[in-house]
PDB file of C-alpha atoms in Angstrom:
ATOM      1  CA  UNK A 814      -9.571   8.588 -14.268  1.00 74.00           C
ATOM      2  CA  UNK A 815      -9.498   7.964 -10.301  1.00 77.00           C
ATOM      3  CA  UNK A 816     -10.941   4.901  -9.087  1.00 84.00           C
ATOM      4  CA  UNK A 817      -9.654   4.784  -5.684  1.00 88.00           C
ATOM      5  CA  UNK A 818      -7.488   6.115  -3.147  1.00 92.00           C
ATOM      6  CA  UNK A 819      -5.666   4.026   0.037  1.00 95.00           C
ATOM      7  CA  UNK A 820      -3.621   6.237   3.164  1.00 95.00           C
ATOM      8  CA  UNK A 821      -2.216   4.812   5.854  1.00 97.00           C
ATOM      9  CA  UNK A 822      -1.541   7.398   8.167  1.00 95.00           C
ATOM     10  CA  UNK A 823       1.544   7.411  10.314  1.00 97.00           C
ATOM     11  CA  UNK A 824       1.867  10.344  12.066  1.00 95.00           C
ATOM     12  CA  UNK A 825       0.519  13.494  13.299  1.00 93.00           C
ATOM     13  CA  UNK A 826       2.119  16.974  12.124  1.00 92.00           C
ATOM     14  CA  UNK A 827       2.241  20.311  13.521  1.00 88.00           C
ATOM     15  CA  UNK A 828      -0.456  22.457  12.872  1.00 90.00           C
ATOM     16  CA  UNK A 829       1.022  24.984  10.053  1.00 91.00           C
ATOM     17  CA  UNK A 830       3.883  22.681   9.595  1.00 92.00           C
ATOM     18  CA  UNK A 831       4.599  21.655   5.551  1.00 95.00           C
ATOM     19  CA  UNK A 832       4.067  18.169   4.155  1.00 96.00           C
ATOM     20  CA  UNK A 833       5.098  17.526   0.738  1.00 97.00           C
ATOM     21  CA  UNK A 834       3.590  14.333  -1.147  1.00 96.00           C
ATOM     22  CA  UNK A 835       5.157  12.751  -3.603  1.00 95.00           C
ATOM     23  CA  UNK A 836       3.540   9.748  -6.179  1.00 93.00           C
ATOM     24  CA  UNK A 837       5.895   7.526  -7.984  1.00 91.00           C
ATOM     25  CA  UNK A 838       5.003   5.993 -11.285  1.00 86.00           C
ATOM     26  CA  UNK A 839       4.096   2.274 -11.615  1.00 82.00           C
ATOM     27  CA  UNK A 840       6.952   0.423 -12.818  1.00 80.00           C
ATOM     28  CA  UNK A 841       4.772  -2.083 -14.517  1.00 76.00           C
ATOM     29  CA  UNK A 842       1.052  -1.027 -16.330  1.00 76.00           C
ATOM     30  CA  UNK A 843      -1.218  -3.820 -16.197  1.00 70.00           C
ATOM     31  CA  UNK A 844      -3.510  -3.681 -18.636  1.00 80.00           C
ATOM     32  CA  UNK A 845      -5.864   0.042 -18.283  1.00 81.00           C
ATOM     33  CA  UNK A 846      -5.140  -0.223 -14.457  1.00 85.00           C
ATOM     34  CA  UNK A 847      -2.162   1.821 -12.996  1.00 88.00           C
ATOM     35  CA  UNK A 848      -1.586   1.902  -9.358  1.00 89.00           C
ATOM     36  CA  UNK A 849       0.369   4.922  -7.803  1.00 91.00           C
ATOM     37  CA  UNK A 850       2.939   4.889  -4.809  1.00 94.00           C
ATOM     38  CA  UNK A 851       2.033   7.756  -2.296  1.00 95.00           C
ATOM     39  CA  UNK A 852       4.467   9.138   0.556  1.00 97.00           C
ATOM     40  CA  UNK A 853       4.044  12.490   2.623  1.00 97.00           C
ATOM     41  CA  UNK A 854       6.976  13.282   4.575  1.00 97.00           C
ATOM     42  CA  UNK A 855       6.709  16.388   7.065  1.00 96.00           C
ATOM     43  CA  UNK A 856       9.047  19.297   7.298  1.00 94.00           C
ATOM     44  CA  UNK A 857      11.475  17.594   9.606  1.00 94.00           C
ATOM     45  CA  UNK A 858      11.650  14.753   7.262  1.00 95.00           C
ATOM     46  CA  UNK A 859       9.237  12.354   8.961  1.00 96.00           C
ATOM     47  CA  UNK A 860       7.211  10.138   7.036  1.00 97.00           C
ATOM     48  CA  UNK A 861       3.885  10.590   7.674  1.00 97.00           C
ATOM     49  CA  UNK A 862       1.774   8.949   5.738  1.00 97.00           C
ATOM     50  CA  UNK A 863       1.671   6.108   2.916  1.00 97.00           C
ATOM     51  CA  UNK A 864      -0.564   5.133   0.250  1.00 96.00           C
ATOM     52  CA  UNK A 865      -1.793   4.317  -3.088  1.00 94.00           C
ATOM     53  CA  UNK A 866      -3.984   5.707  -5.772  1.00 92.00           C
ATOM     54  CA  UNK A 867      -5.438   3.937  -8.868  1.00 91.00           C
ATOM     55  CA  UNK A 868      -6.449   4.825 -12.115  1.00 88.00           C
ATOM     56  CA  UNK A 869      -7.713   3.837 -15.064  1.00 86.00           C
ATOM     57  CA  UNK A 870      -7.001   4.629 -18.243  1.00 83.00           C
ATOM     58  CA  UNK A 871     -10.172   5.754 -20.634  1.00 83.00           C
ATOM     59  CA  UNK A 872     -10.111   6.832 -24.148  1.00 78.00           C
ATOM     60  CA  UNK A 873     -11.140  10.702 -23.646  1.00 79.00           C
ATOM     61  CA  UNK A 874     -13.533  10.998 -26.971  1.00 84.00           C
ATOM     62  CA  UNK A 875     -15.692   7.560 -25.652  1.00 81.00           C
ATOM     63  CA  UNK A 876     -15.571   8.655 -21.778  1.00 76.00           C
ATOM     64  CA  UNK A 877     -17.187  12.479 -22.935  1.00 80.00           C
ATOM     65  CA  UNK A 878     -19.413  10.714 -25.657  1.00 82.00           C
ATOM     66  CA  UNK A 879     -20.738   8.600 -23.014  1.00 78.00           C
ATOM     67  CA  UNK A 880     -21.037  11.693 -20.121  1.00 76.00           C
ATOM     68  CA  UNK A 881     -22.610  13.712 -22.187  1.00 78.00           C
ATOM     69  CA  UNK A 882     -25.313  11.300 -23.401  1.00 73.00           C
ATOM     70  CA  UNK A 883     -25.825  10.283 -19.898  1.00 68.00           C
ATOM     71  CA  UNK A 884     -26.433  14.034 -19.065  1.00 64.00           C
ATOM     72  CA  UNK A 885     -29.281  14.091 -21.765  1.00 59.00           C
ATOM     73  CA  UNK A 886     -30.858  11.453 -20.466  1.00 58.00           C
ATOM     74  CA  UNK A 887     -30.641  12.597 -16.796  1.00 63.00           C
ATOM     75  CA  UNK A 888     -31.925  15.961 -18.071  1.00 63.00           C
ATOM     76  CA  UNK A 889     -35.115  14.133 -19.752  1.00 58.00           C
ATOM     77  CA  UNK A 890     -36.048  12.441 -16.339  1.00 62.00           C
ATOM     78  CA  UNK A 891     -34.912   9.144 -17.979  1.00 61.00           C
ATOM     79  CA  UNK A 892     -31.934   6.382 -17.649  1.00 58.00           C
ATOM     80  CA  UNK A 893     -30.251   5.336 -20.410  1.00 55.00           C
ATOM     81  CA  UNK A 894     -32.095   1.633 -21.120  1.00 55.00           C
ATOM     82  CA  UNK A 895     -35.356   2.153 -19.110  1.00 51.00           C
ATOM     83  CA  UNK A 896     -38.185   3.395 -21.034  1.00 50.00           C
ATOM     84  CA  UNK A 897     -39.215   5.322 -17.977  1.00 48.00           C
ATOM     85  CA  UNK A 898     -42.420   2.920 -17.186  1.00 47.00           C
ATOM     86  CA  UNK A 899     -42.853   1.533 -13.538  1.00 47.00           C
ATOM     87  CA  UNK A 900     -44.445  -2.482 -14.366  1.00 42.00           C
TER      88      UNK A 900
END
């Protein structure tokens, strides 16, 4: 699952020019957290632009157990742990 994404941008390209974006791999994996390496480099070979992206990594069954229960309570008018009475 994404949890965030960091570009630095370089340089400009030319409008309907190709850019092709590449992400390497951690080489590490800390924990659930893995952190992705991000270039674009133009047609002409110019880099331009740098970055990272992170995820995390969920178990599928618990993350769509928990979306799906969420849904049912948004669908009630309700959020999960609030009985739905203003004090």
């Amino acid at each position: 699952m994404g949890t965030a994404v960091r570009i630095r941008y370089l340089r400009a390209t030319h409008a309907g020019g190709s850019v092709e974006v590449t992400a390497d791999a951690p080489p590490a994996v800390d924990g659930r957290r893995l952190t992705f390496l991000v270039r674009a480099v133009d047609g002409s070979g110019e880099l331009v632009a740098t970055g990272e992206i992170d995820r995390a990594m969920v178990d599928r069954e618990r993350f769509l157990t928990a979306v799906s229960d969420a849904d049912g309570w948004r669908r009630a008018g309700r959020r999960p742990g609030h009985a739905g009475v203003c004090p």
